[in-house]
Amino acid sequence: MLPAAGRWLRLAAHLALAAAAPSFAMELTCSGRDDTVAIARALDELGDRGGGSLTLVGPNACVVRSDVELPSGTRLRGRGAVLAASRDGQFSKALLVAGRRDASIESLSLRATDMANPAIAIESTEVAYPARVRQVRVEFSSRPGAAEPTAMRIDCGDGHGSCASLEDIHLECDGDSARATTAVRLLGSPNRMASAQRLTAVGCGRGMISRRARLSVRDSLVRLSPGGSVGFDLPADSSVAHSRVEIPPKGEPPEAASVAIRLGPRCHIGHNDLELRAPMATGIEAGTECSISGNHVRAAKAATARGIVASGASTLVGNRLRFEESPAAVGITLEGSYNVVGQNVSVLSRGGESTHVLVRSDQNVVDGNDFAGADWGVRPPVFEGGPGFRNGARLTGNNFISAVRGCAIFATGWHATGNHCSWVQEGAGFWFGSPGPYGTCSAHTLISDNTLHTAKADTPLIRFAASRRCVARNPQAESSLSACTSPESCPTGLRCARTTCRNITIANNLLMSPEKDSVVIDMFGTSPDARATARAQQIQIVGNTLATARTSSLVRFRADQDPSLLRDIVVARNLPRRRERVTGWNPVFGHAAEATSRRHRSPH
């Protein structure tokens, strides 16, 4: 035991002395002319000595005509000097190539103009010796026609573990090709990863891109050029936190889409500040199983901007969205199922089809959010076409203030409990059925313990607005969702079928409509054509508390309603009983008259 212990002690002492011994250092004063040979000789000498540091001294620039490649164990520094690429130089890889064992770049400025290759290329295949780049400033412009112009390229290769560490990097893209230039491009296998802290990329069309290798980003800034496409575009298991992305107004073409942060599955996107000023900009696009929390997304004059797009099984918590002069913007889009949206604050402008939460998938939870403004609160894609309604969403404890057209449009299997919907401007608070051009309705829906308020007599709190729609005669064929009133209004081969609202419970809600002659629940009363109304079956309106004027109606039907379309409609035990008035159609006697009984059940 003692001889073995002695050998380990001697080895530890030897390593300590080697670490404490100063490495070989050299200085080179830049001439402002061609310093290619002088830098190459200095680096060769450092390589022969097994490593060391080379300091480039200004104030003149060190101009080189070919690649500057760092040997193993070499550290390149700058002191008031700039490493510049000669315009007539020939670069095979990059202006500066690093990545061999324990090579690093510190406190250096680079000027790479009219380049067909990157300014910095890191080729790090050594797992135990990741390349380090610190306090580096790069001014970059690419040669016209260059393929995939990139300011910094990192090639991690195969294997496992970290391959590069970037810290305090400033990249600035310039020239006519800036819109097509990528600030940082990461290559390598999914088992390799890199980290970036306090990285700034200004004027590039793309910020940081990786297709397979993972990247962790913190405290960084990406300011895209006009017409830029993406700030961060990273694969699965990557993260972007405490960073800022700015998307300026578009150049030409103005309809091109852009994304601030796009990450793959199992990602983390937290506490970022995103500013969108392009018409079709998107703040965050995330893959499945992502955590999206604490982000601030702002948009101005971005007509169709989208704040956050979640693919599925993700958690969206504590985000803030504020869109101004963006009439058709969407705050949160749920493309995949099993998302949880909670404790977010969304303030959207009005005047089009702006929406706080657009639900394009099944089985989602929207819980405890604050929504202000916008035309719609939570809705399926009833205006965009395709599958109109999505199933099984749950809305709990949300606060909707000053929605123009409605707080929610309900689909099959939706539950809404404990929500507050106030100051609805027009339309209705809650909708059963589609107010858009795609006819469909709701089923198996529970609306309970909500507070609904409107300040206008012609704005009901709850509205049934379903219609007929064109469907295929063959059940196996694809159906159209366009609304219709007659068989002639459908394309050839489709029939005009009536939709059905069934198994809906509206119970224990506080319904406030203080204006005279107001309507609390509009049962197809405003449908333009009696033939277009849907069937209504197993509708229960029970146990609600009414804060309405004496001349108001709890339920209003059409005067010319076809009695065969209504079945098992119950209106009972709503308080106060004297306000429990049903107008337009009497479900007991089947004629146009005001109902007087407190319990109304259709005999059909």
Coordinates of C-alpha atoms in Angstrom, one line a residue:
M1 CA 0.0 0.0 0.0
L2 CA 2.7 2.5 0.9
P3 CA 4.7 2.2 -2.5
A4 CA 1.5 2.7 -4.4
A5 CA 0.5 5.7 -2.3
G6 CA 3.9 7.2 -2.8
R7 CA 3.6 6.9 -6.5
W8 CA 0.3 8.7 -6.5
L9 CA 1.7 11.5 -4.3
R10 CA 4.6 12.0 -6.6
L11 CA 2.3 12.1 -9.6
A12 CA 0.0 14.7 -7.9
A13 CA 3.0 16.8 -7.0
H14 CA 4.3 16.7 -10.6
L15 CA 0.9 17.8 -12.0
A16 CA 0.7 20.6 -9.5
L17 CA 4.2 21.9 -10.5
A18 CA 3.3 21.6 -14.1
A19 CA 0.1 23.6 -13.6
A20 CA 1.9 26.3 -11.6
A21 CA 4.7 26.6 -14.1
P22 CA 4.1 29.6 -16.4
S23 CA 3.4 28.6 -20.1
F24 CA 5.6 30.0 -22.9
A25 CA 4.3 33.4 -24.1
M26 CA 5.1 35.4 -27.2
E27 CA 4.1 38.8 -28.5
L28 CA 3.8 40.0 -32.1
T29 CA 3.4 43.7 -33.0
C30 CA 1.1 44.0 -36.0
S31 CA 2.5 45.9 -38.9
G32 CA -0.7 47.0 -40.6
R33 CA 0.5 45.1 -43.7
D34 CA 0.9 41.4 -44.5
D35 CA 1.7 39.5 -41.2
T36 CA 0.9 36.1 -42.5
V37 CA 4.4 34.7 -42.3
A38 CA 5.2 36.2 -38.9
I39 CA 2.1 34.8 -37.3
A40 CA 2.7 31.4 -38.9
R41 CA 6.2 31.2 -37.6
A42 CA 5.2 32.2 -34.1
L43 CA 2.4 29.6 -34.0
D44 CA 4.8 26.9 -35.3
E45 CA 7.3 27.7 -32.5
L46 CA 4.5 27.5 -29.9
G47 CA 3.5 24.1 -31.4
D48 CA 7.0 22.8 -31.2
R49 CA 7.2 23.9 -27.5
G50 CA 3.9 22.0 -26.8
G51 CA 1.7 25.1 -26.4
G52 CA 1.7 28.6 -25.1
S53 CA 0.1 32.0 -25.8
L54 CA 0.6 34.4 -28.7
T55 CA -0.5 38.1 -28.1
L56 CA -1.1 40.3 -31.1
V57 CA -0.2 43.9 -30.2
G58 CA -1.8 47.0 -31.9
P59 CA -2.6 49.6 -32.7
N60 CA -2.1 48.4 -36.3
A61 CA -4.0 45.5 -37.7
C62 CA -2.5 42.1 -38.4
V63 CA -3.4 41.4 -42.0
V64 CA -3.3 37.8 -43.2
R65 CA -3.8 36.2 -46.6
S66 CA -4.4 32.6 -45.5
D67 CA -5.9 30.5 -42.7
V68 CA -4.5 31.1 -39.2
E69 CA -4.6 27.7 -37.6
L70 CA -3.9 27.3 -33.9
P71 CA -1.8 24.3 -32.8
S72 CA -2.7 22.2 -29.7
G73 CA -2.4 23.9 -26.4
T74 CA -2.2 27.4 -28.0
R75 CA -3.9 30.5 -26.8
L76 CA -4.3 33.5 -29.2
R77 CA -4.9 36.9 -27.6
G78 CA -5.1 40.5 -28.7
R79 CA -4.0 43.7 -27.1
G80 CA -5.4 46.6 -29.1
A81 CA -5.0 44.7 -32.4
V82 CA -7.3 43.4 -35.1
L83 CA -6.8 40.2 -37.0
A84 CA -8.0 41.2 -40.5
A85 CA -8.4 39.1 -43.7
S86 CA -6.7 40.5 -46.8
R87 CA -9.2 41.1 -49.6
D88 CA -7.1 39.1 -52.0
G89 CA -6.4 36.3 -49.5
Q90 CA -7.1 32.6 -50.1
F91 CA -8.8 30.9 -47.2
S92 CA -9.5 27.2 -47.3
K93 CA -11.4 26.9 -44.0
A94 CA -11.7 30.2 -42.2
L95 CA -9.8 33.3 -41.2
L96 CA -9.1 31.7 -37.8
V97 CA -9.2 28.0 -37.3
A98 CA -9.2 26.5 -33.7
G99 CA -10.3 23.4 -32.0
R100 CA -7.3 21.2 -31.6
R101 CA -6.6 20.0 -28.1
D102 CA -6.9 22.8 -25.6
A103 CA -6.7 25.7 -28.2
S104 CA -8.5 28.9 -27.2
I105 CA -9.1 32.4 -28.4
E106 CA -9.4 35.4 -26.0
S107 CA -9.7 39.2 -26.1
L108 CA -9.4 39.4 -29.9
S109 CA -11.1 41.4 -32.7
L110 CA -11.5 40.0 -36.2
R111 CA -12.4 41.8 -39.4
A112 CA -13.4 39.4 -42.2
T113 CA -14.9 41.2 -45.2
D114 CA -15.8 39.7 -48.6
M115 CA -15.4 36.2 -47.3
A116 CA -16.4 33.0 -48.9
N117 CA -15.6 31.1 -45.7
P118 CA -16.3 31.8 -42.0
A119 CA -14.4 34.2 -39.9
I120 CA -13.9 31.6 -37.2
A121 CA -14.0 27.8 -37.6
I122 CA -13.9 25.6 -34.5
E123 CA -13.2 21.9 -35.2
S124 CA -13.5 20.3 -31.8
T125 CA -13.5 16.5 -31.8
E126 CA -11.6 16.1 -28.5
V127 CA -14.3 15.4 -25.8
A128 CA -12.0 16.2 -22.9
Y129 CA -10.7 19.4 -24.4
P130 CA -13.5 21.6 -25.6
A131 CA -12.5 24.8 -27.6
R132 CA -13.0 28.0 -25.7
V133 CA -13.7 31.4 -27.3
R134 CA -13.9 34.4 -25.0
Q135 CA -14.2 38.2 -25.4
V136 CA -14.1 38.1 -29.2
R137 CA -15.5 40.7 -31.6
V138 CA -16.1 39.8 -35.2
E139 CA -17.0 42.1 -38.1
F140 CA -18.1 39.9 -41.0
S141 CA -19.4 40.3 -44.5
S142 CA -19.7 37.5 -47.1
R143 CA -18.8 37.4 -50.7
P144 CA -21.8 37.7 -53.1
G145 CA -22.9 34.2 -54.1
A146 CA -21.2 32.4 -51.2
A147 CA -22.9 29.2 -50.2
E148 CA -24.4 29.3 -46.7
P149 CA -22.4 32.4 -45.5
T150 CA -21.5 31.9 -41.8
A151 CA -19.6 34.2 -39.4
M152 CA -18.7 31.4 -37.0
R153 CA -18.9 27.6 -37.7
I154 CA -18.5 25.0 -34.9
D155 CA -18.0 21.4 -36.0
C156 CA -18.3 19.1 -33.0
G157 CA -18.0 15.8 -34.9
D158 CA -19.2 12.5 -33.3
G159 CA -18.8 11.2 -29.8
H160 CA -20.2 12.5 -26.5
G161 CA -19.8 15.6 -24.3
S162 CA -19.1 19.3 -24.7
C163 CA -17.2 20.5 -27.7
A164 CA -17.1 24.3 -27.4
S165 CA -17.7 27.2 -25.0
L166 CA -18.5 30.7 -26.2
E167 CA -18.5 33.6 -23.8
D168 CA -18.7 37.4 -24.4
I169 CA -18.9 37.1 -28.2
H170 CA -20.0 40.0 -30.5
L171 CA -20.8 39.2 -34.1
E172 CA -21.8 41.9 -36.5
C173 CA -22.9 41.1 -40.1
D174 CA -22.7 43.6 -42.8
G175 CA -22.9 43.9 -46.6
D176 CA -25.5 43.0 -49.2
S177 CA -25.6 39.3 -48.1
A178 CA -26.3 40.0 -44.4
R179 CA -29.9 38.8 -44.7
A180 CA -28.6 35.4 -45.8
T181 CA -25.7 35.2 -43.2
T182 CA -25.8 32.9 -40.2
A183 CA -24.0 34.2 -37.1
V184 CA -23.2 30.8 -35.5
R185 CA -23.7 27.4 -37.1
L186 CA -23.3 24.3 -35.0
L187 CA -22.6 20.9 -36.6
G188 CA -22.1 17.5 -35.0
S189 CA -24.0 14.5 -33.6
P190 CA -26.9 14.8 -31.1
N191 CA -24.6 13.6 -28.3
R192 CA -22.4 16.6 -28.6
M193 CA -23.2 20.0 -27.1
A194 CA -22.0 23.5 -26.9
S195 CA -22.7 26.5 -24.6
A196 CA -23.0 30.2 -25.3
Q197 CA -23.1 33.0 -22.7
R198 CA -23.4 36.8 -23.4
L199 CA -23.3 36.3 -27.2
T200 CA -24.5 39.2 -29.3
A201 CA -25.3 38.9 -33.0
V202 CA -26.3 42.0 -34.8
G203 CA -27.5 42.5 -38.4
C204 CA -27.4 38.8 -39.4
G205 CA -30.3 37.1 -41.2
R206 CA -30.1 34.1 -38.8
G207 CA -28.7 34.0 -35.3
M208 CA -27.7 30.6 -34.0
I209 CA -28.5 27.4 -35.9
S210 CA -28.0 23.8 -35.2
R211 CA -29.6 20.7 -36.8
R212 CA -28.4 17.9 -34.5
A213 CA -25.8 19.0 -31.8
R214 CA -27.4 20.5 -28.7
L215 CA -26.8 24.1 -27.6
S216 CA -27.4 25.9 -24.3
V217 CA -27.7 29.7 -24.6
R218 CA -27.9 32.3 -21.8
D219 CA -27.8 36.1 -21.5
S220 CA -27.5 36.6 -25.3
L221 CA -28.9 39.1 -27.8
V222 CA -29.8 38.5 -31.4
R223 CA -30.9 41.5 -33.5
L224 CA -31.9 40.3 -36.9
S225 CA -31.4 42.2 -40.1
P226 CA -34.6 43.4 -42.0
G227 CA -35.9 40.3 -43.7
G228 CA -34.1 38.0 -41.3
S229 CA -35.7 34.6 -40.8
V230 CA -34.8 33.1 -37.3
G231 CA -33.0 34.1 -34.1
F232 CA -32.4 30.7 -32.5
D233 CA -33.1 27.5 -34.5
L234 CA -32.0 24.5 -32.3
P235 CA -32.7 20.8 -32.0
A236 CA -34.0 18.6 -29.2
D237 CA -32.7 19.0 -25.7
S238 CA -31.5 22.5 -26.2
S239 CA -32.3 25.6 -24.1
V240 CA -32.5 29.4 -24.5
A241 CA -32.8 31.4 -21.3
H242 CA -32.5 35.1 -20.2
S243 CA -31.9 36.2 -23.8
R244 CA -33.4 38.8 -26.2
V245 CA -34.3 38.6 -29.8
E246 CA -35.4 41.5 -32.0
I247 CA -37.2 41.1 -35.3
P248 CA -37.3 44.4 -37.2
P249 CA -39.8 45.4 -39.8
K250 CA -39.5 43.4 -43.0
G251 CA -37.8 44.6 -46.2
E252 CA -38.8 42.9 -49.4
P253 CA -40.7 40.6 -49.6
P254 CA -42.7 41.8 -46.7
E255 CA -44.8 38.6 -46.5
A256 CA -41.8 36.4 -45.5
A257 CA -42.2 34.7 -42.1
S258 CA -39.7 34.9 -39.3
V259 CA -39.3 33.2 -35.9
A260 CA -37.4 34.5 -32.9
I261 CA -36.9 31.1 -31.1
R262 CA -37.5 27.7 -32.7
L263 CA -36.5 24.7 -30.6
G264 CA -37.1 21.0 -30.9
P265 CA -38.6 18.5 -28.4
R266 CA -37.7 18.4 -24.7
C267 CA -36.5 22.0 -24.8
H268 CA -36.4 24.7 -22.1
I269 CA -37.3 28.3 -23.1
G270 CA -37.3 30.6 -20.1
H271 CA -37.2 34.3 -19.2
N272 CA -36.5 35.6 -22.7
D273 CA -37.5 39.0 -24.1
L274 CA -38.8 38.9 -27.7
E275 CA -39.7 42.0 -29.8
L276 CA -41.7 41.4 -33.0
R277 CA -42.2 44.1 -35.5
A278 CA -42.6 42.1 -38.7
P279 CA -46.1 41.3 -40.1
M280 CA -45.7 37.5 -40.0
A281 CA -43.3 37.1 -37.1
T282 CA -43.6 34.3 -34.5
G283 CA -42.1 34.6 -31.0
I284 CA -41.6 31.0 -29.9
E285 CA -42.0 27.7 -31.8
A286 CA -41.4 24.7 -29.5
G287 CA -41.5 21.0 -30.0
T288 CA -43.1 18.5 -27.8
E289 CA -42.4 18.1 -24.0
C290 CA -41.0 21.6 -23.7
S291 CA -41.0 24.0 -20.7
I292 CA -41.9 27.6 -21.8
S293 CA -41.9 29.9 -18.8
G294 CA -41.4 33.5 -17.9
N295 CA -41.0 34.9 -21.4
H296 CA -42.0 38.3 -22.5
V297 CA -43.3 38.6 -26.1
R298 CA -44.1 42.0 -27.5
A299 CA -45.4 42.9 -31.0
A300 CA -46.1 46.2 -32.7
K301 CA -47.7 46.6 -36.1
A302 CA -47.3 42.8 -36.7
A303 CA -50.7 42.1 -38.2
T304 CA -50.6 38.3 -38.2
A305 CA -48.0 37.7 -35.5
R306 CA -48.0 34.7 -33.2
G307 CA -46.6 34.8 -29.7
I308 CA -46.1 31.1 -28.7
V309 CA -46.7 28.0 -30.7
A310 CA -46.6 24.7 -28.6
S311 CA -46.5 21.3 -30.3
G312 CA -47.8 19.1 -27.5
A313 CA -47.3 17.8 -23.9
S314 CA -45.7 21.2 -23.0
T315 CA -46.1 23.5 -20.1
L316 CA -46.6 27.3 -20.7
V317 CA -46.5 29.1 -17.4
G318 CA -45.9 32.7 -16.4
N319 CA -45.4 34.2 -19.9
R320 CA -46.4 37.8 -20.8
L321 CA -47.7 38.7 -24.2
R322 CA -48.5 42.3 -25.4
F323 CA -49.5 43.0 -29.0
E324 CA -50.2 46.5 -30.2
E325 CA -51.7 47.4 -33.7
S326 CA -51.8 43.7 -34.5
P327 CA -55.5 43.0 -35.5
A328 CA -55.1 39.4 -36.5
A329 CA -52.5 38.2 -34.0
V330 CA -52.7 35.1 -32.0
G331 CA -51.1 35.0 -28.5
I332 CA -50.8 31.2 -27.9
T333 CA -51.4 28.5 -30.5
L334 CA -51.7 24.9 -29.3
E335 CA -50.8 22.7 -32.2
G336 CA -50.4 19.5 -30.2
S337 CA -52.4 17.8 -27.4
Y338 CA -51.9 17.6 -23.6
N339 CA -50.5 21.2 -23.1
V340 CA -51.0 23.0 -19.9
V341 CA -51.4 26.8 -20.2
G342 CA -51.3 28.5 -16.8
Q343 CA -50.7 31.9 -15.1
N344 CA -50.0 33.7 -18.3
V345 CA -50.9 37.4 -19.0
S346 CA -52.0 38.3 -22.5
V347 CA -52.9 41.8 -23.7
L348 CA -53.9 41.9 -27.4
S349 CA -55.2 44.6 -29.7
R350 CA -58.6 44.4 -31.3
G351 CA -60.1 45.0 -34.7
G352 CA -59.8 41.7 -36.7
E353 CA -59.7 38.0 -35.5
S354 CA -57.0 38.5 -32.8
T355 CA -57.1 35.6 -30.3
H356 CA -55.5 34.9 -27.0
V357 CA -55.4 31.1 -27.3
L358 CA -56.1 29.2 -30.5
V359 CA -56.7 25.5 -29.8
R360 CA -55.8 23.3 -32.8
S361 CA -55.6 20.0 -30.8
D362 CA -57.3 17.8 -28.3
Q363 CA -57.1 17.5 -24.5
N364 CA -55.5 20.8 -23.4
V365 CA -55.8 22.7 -20.1
V366 CA -56.1 26.5 -19.9
D367 CA -55.9 27.4 -16.2
G368 CA -55.6 30.6 -14.2
N369 CA -54.6 33.1 -17.0
D370 CA -55.4 36.8 -17.4
F371 CA -56.6 37.8 -20.9
A372 CA -57.3 41.5 -21.8
G373 CA -58.6 42.9 -25.1
A374 CA -58.5 40.9 -28.3
D375 CA -61.5 39.8 -30.4
W376 CA -61.6 36.3 -29.0
G377 CA -60.4 34.6 -25.9
V378 CA -60.1 30.9 -26.4
R379 CA -61.4 29.3 -29.6
P380 CA -60.9 26.4 -32.0
P381 CA -59.8 27.3 -35.7
V382 CA -63.4 28.0 -36.8
F383 CA -62.2 30.8 -39.2
E384 CA -59.2 29.1 -40.6
G385 CA -60.9 25.9 -42.1
G386 CA -59.8 22.4 -41.7
P387 CA -61.0 20.4 -38.7
G388 CA -63.2 23.1 -37.1
F389 CA -63.5 22.0 -33.5
R390 CA -61.1 20.2 -31.2
N391 CA -62.2 18.1 -28.3
G392 CA -61.7 17.9 -24.6
A393 CA -60.3 21.2 -23.5
R394 CA -60.6 22.5 -19.9
L395 CA -60.9 26.2 -19.0
T396 CA -60.5 26.9 -15.3
G397 CA -60.1 30.1 -13.4
N398 CA -59.3 32.4 -16.3
N399 CA -60.0 36.1 -16.3
F400 CA -61.3 37.6 -19.6
I401 CA -61.7 41.4 -19.8
S402 CA -63.0 43.4 -22.7
A403 CA -63.1 40.8 -25.4
V404 CA -64.8 42.2 -28.5
R405 CA -66.6 39.1 -29.9
G406 CA -66.4 36.4 -27.2
C407 CA -64.4 34.9 -24.4
A408 CA -64.7 31.3 -25.6
I409 CA -66.1 29.1 -28.4
F410 CA -66.8 25.6 -27.1
A411 CA -66.2 22.4 -28.9
T412 CA -67.1 18.8 -28.0
G413 CA -66.1 17.8 -24.5
W414 CA -65.0 21.2 -23.3
H415 CA -65.4 22.1 -19.6
A416 CA -65.4 25.7 -18.4
T417 CA -65.5 26.3 -14.6
G418 CA -64.6 29.3 -12.4
N419 CA -63.9 31.7 -15.3
H420 CA -64.7 35.5 -15.3
C421 CA -65.8 37.0 -18.6
S422 CA -66.7 40.7 -18.4
W423 CA -67.3 43.7 -20.6
V424 CA -67.9 41.8 -23.8
Q425 CA -68.3 44.4 -26.5
E426 CA -70.3 42.5 -29.1
G427 CA -71.1 38.9 -30.2
A428 CA -71.4 36.9 -26.9
G429 CA -69.5 35.9 -23.8
F430 CA -69.6 32.1 -24.5
W431 CA -70.5 30.5 -27.9
F432 CA -71.9 27.1 -28.7
G433 CA -71.4 26.6 -32.4
S434 CA -69.4 28.4 -35.0
P435 CA -69.8 32.2 -35.6
G436 CA -67.5 31.8 -38.6
P437 CA -68.2 30.3 -42.0
Y438 CA -67.6 26.7 -41.0
G439 CA -70.8 25.2 -39.6
T440 CA -70.5 22.9 -36.5
C441 CA -71.7 22.8 -32.9
S442 CA -70.8 21.6 -29.4
A443 CA -71.6 18.4 -27.5
H444 CA -70.9 17.0 -24.0
T445 CA -70.0 20.4 -22.6
L446 CA -70.2 21.7 -19.0
I447 CA -70.4 25.4 -18.2
S448 CA -70.5 25.9 -14.4
D449 CA -69.5 28.4 -11.7
N450 CA -68.5 31.1 -14.1
T451 CA -69.2 34.9 -13.9
L452 CA -70.4 36.5 -17.2
H453 CA -71.1 40.1 -17.7
T454 CA -72.0 42.3 -20.6
A455 CA -72.9 46.0 -20.7
K456 CA -74.9 46.0 -24.0
A457 CA -78.5 44.9 -24.4
D458 CA -77.9 43.3 -27.8
T459 CA -74.9 41.3 -26.6
P460 CA -76.1 38.0 -25.0
L461 CA -73.9 36.2 -22.4
I462 CA -74.3 32.8 -24.1
R463 CA -75.2 32.3 -27.8
F464 CA -76.0 29.2 -29.8
A465 CA -75.0 30.0 -33.4
A466 CA -74.6 26.6 -35.1
S467 CA -75.7 26.1 -38.7
R468 CA -75.9 23.5 -41.4
R469 CA -72.8 22.4 -43.2
C470 CA -71.8 20.6 -46.4
V471 CA -70.8 16.9 -45.8
A472 CA -69.9 14.0 -48.1
R473 CA -72.7 11.5 -48.8
N474 CA -70.1 8.7 -48.5
P475 CA -68.9 8.6 -44.8
Q476 CA -65.5 7.4 -46.0
A477 CA -65.0 10.5 -48.1
E478 CA -63.5 13.8 -46.9
S479 CA -66.1 16.3 -45.7
S480 CA -66.3 20.0 -46.2
L481 CA -67.0 22.3 -43.3
S482 CA -68.5 25.2 -45.2
A483 CA -71.9 26.4 -44.0
C484 CA -75.0 26.0 -46.2
T485 CA -78.7 26.7 -46.1
S486 CA -79.8 24.5 -49.0
P487 CA -78.5 21.6 -51.1
E488 CA -77.9 24.0 -53.9
S489 CA -75.3 25.9 -51.8
C490 CA -73.0 22.8 -51.5
P491 CA -70.5 21.6 -54.1
T492 CA -71.4 18.7 -56.2
G493 CA -71.4 15.4 -54.3
L494 CA -72.0 17.0 -50.9
R495 CA -75.3 17.3 -49.0
C496 CA -76.4 20.1 -46.7
A497 CA -76.7 18.4 -43.2
R498 CA -77.9 20.0 -40.0
T499 CA -75.5 20.0 -37.1
T500 CA -76.6 19.1 -33.5
C501 CA -75.9 20.8 -30.2
R502 CA -76.4 18.1 -27.5
N503 CA -75.8 17.2 -23.9
I504 CA -74.9 20.7 -22.7
T505 CA -75.2 21.8 -19.1
I506 CA -75.2 25.5 -18.1
A507 CA -75.3 25.5 -14.3
N508 CA -74.5 27.5 -11.2
N509 CA -73.2 30.6 -13.1
L510 CA -73.6 34.2 -12.2
L511 CA -75.1 35.8 -15.3
M512 CA -75.1 39.7 -15.3
S513 CA -76.8 41.7 -18.0
P514 CA -78.2 44.8 -16.4
E515 CA -79.5 46.6 -19.6
K516 CA -83.2 46.6 -20.4
D517 CA -84.5 44.1 -22.9
S518 CA -81.2 42.2 -22.8
V519 CA -80.9 38.5 -23.5
V520 CA -78.9 36.1 -21.3
I521 CA -78.9 33.0 -23.5
D522 CA -79.7 33.3 -27.2
M523 CA -80.9 29.9 -28.6
F524 CA -80.5 30.6 -32.4
G525 CA -82.6 33.7 -31.9
T526 CA -80.3 35.7 -34.3
S527 CA -79.8 33.1 -37.0
P528 CA -80.5 34.7 -40.3
D529 CA -82.5 31.7 -41.6
A530 CA -84.6 29.3 -39.6
R531 CA -83.5 26.5 -42.0
A532 CA -79.9 27.1 -41.0
T533 CA -80.4 26.5 -37.2
A534 CA -79.1 23.3 -35.6
R535 CA -80.8 20.7 -33.6
A536 CA -80.7 21.2 -29.8
Q537 CA -81.0 18.1 -27.6
Q538 CA -80.5 17.6 -23.9
I539 CA -79.8 21.2 -22.9
Q540 CA -79.9 22.0 -19.2
I541 CA -80.0 25.5 -17.9
V542 CA -80.3 25.1 -14.1
G543 CA -79.2 26.7 -10.9
N544 CA -77.9 30.0 -12.3
T545 CA -78.0 33.3 -10.5
L546 CA -79.4 36.2 -12.6
A547 CA -78.5 39.8 -12.3
T548 CA -80.7 41.2 -15.1
A549 CA -83.4 43.9 -15.7
R550 CA -87.1 43.0 -15.3
T551 CA -87.6 43.2 -19.1
S552 CA -84.7 40.8 -19.8
S553 CA -85.0 37.2 -21.0
L554 CA -83.1 34.3 -19.7
V555 CA -83.5 32.3 -22.9
R556 CA -84.7 33.6 -26.3
F557 CA -85.7 31.2 -29.2
R558 CA -86.7 32.1 -32.7
A559 CA -90.4 32.8 -33.1
D560 CA -90.6 30.6 -36.2
Q561 CA -88.5 27.8 -34.6
D562 CA -89.3 24.3 -35.8
P563 CA -90.3 22.4 -32.7
S564 CA -89.0 19.1 -34.0
L565 CA -85.4 20.4 -33.7
L566 CA -85.6 21.0 -30.0
R567 CA -85.7 18.0 -27.5
D568 CA -85.3 17.7 -23.8
I569 CA -84.5 21.4 -23.0
V570 CA -84.7 22.1 -19.3
V571 CA -84.8 25.6 -17.8
A572 CA -85.2 25.3 -14.0
R573 CA -84.2 26.5 -10.5
N574 CA -82.6 29.8 -11.7
L575 CA -82.7 32.6 -9.2
P576 CA -84.5 34.9 -8.8
R577 CA -87.4 33.0 -10.2
R578 CA -89.2 36.1 -11.4
R579 CA -86.4 36.7 -13.9
E580 CA -86.5 33.2 -15.3
R581 CA -88.2 34.3 -18.5
V582 CA -88.2 32.4 -21.8
T583 CA -89.2 34.3 -25.0
G584 CA -89.6 33.7 -28.7
W585 CA -90.9 30.1 -28.5
N586 CA -92.7 28.2 -25.8
P587 CA -91.1 24.8 -25.3
V588 CA -94.1 23.5 -23.5
F589 CA -96.9 24.5 -25.9
G590 CA -94.8 24.8 -29.1
H591 CA -95.9 28.3 -30.2
A592 CA -94.5 31.8 -30.3
A593 CA -95.3 33.2 -26.9
E594 CA -93.6 34.1 -23.7
A595 CA -93.4 31.1 -21.4
T596 CA -94.8 31.6 -17.9
S597 CA -93.9 28.4 -16.1
R598 CA -90.6 28.1 -14.2
R599 CA -89.8 24.6 -15.5
H600 CA -89.8 24.3 -19.3
R601 CA -89.3 20.9 -20.9
S602 CA -89.8 20.2 -24.5
P603 CA -92.5 17.4 -25.1
H604 CA -90.5 16.1 -28.1

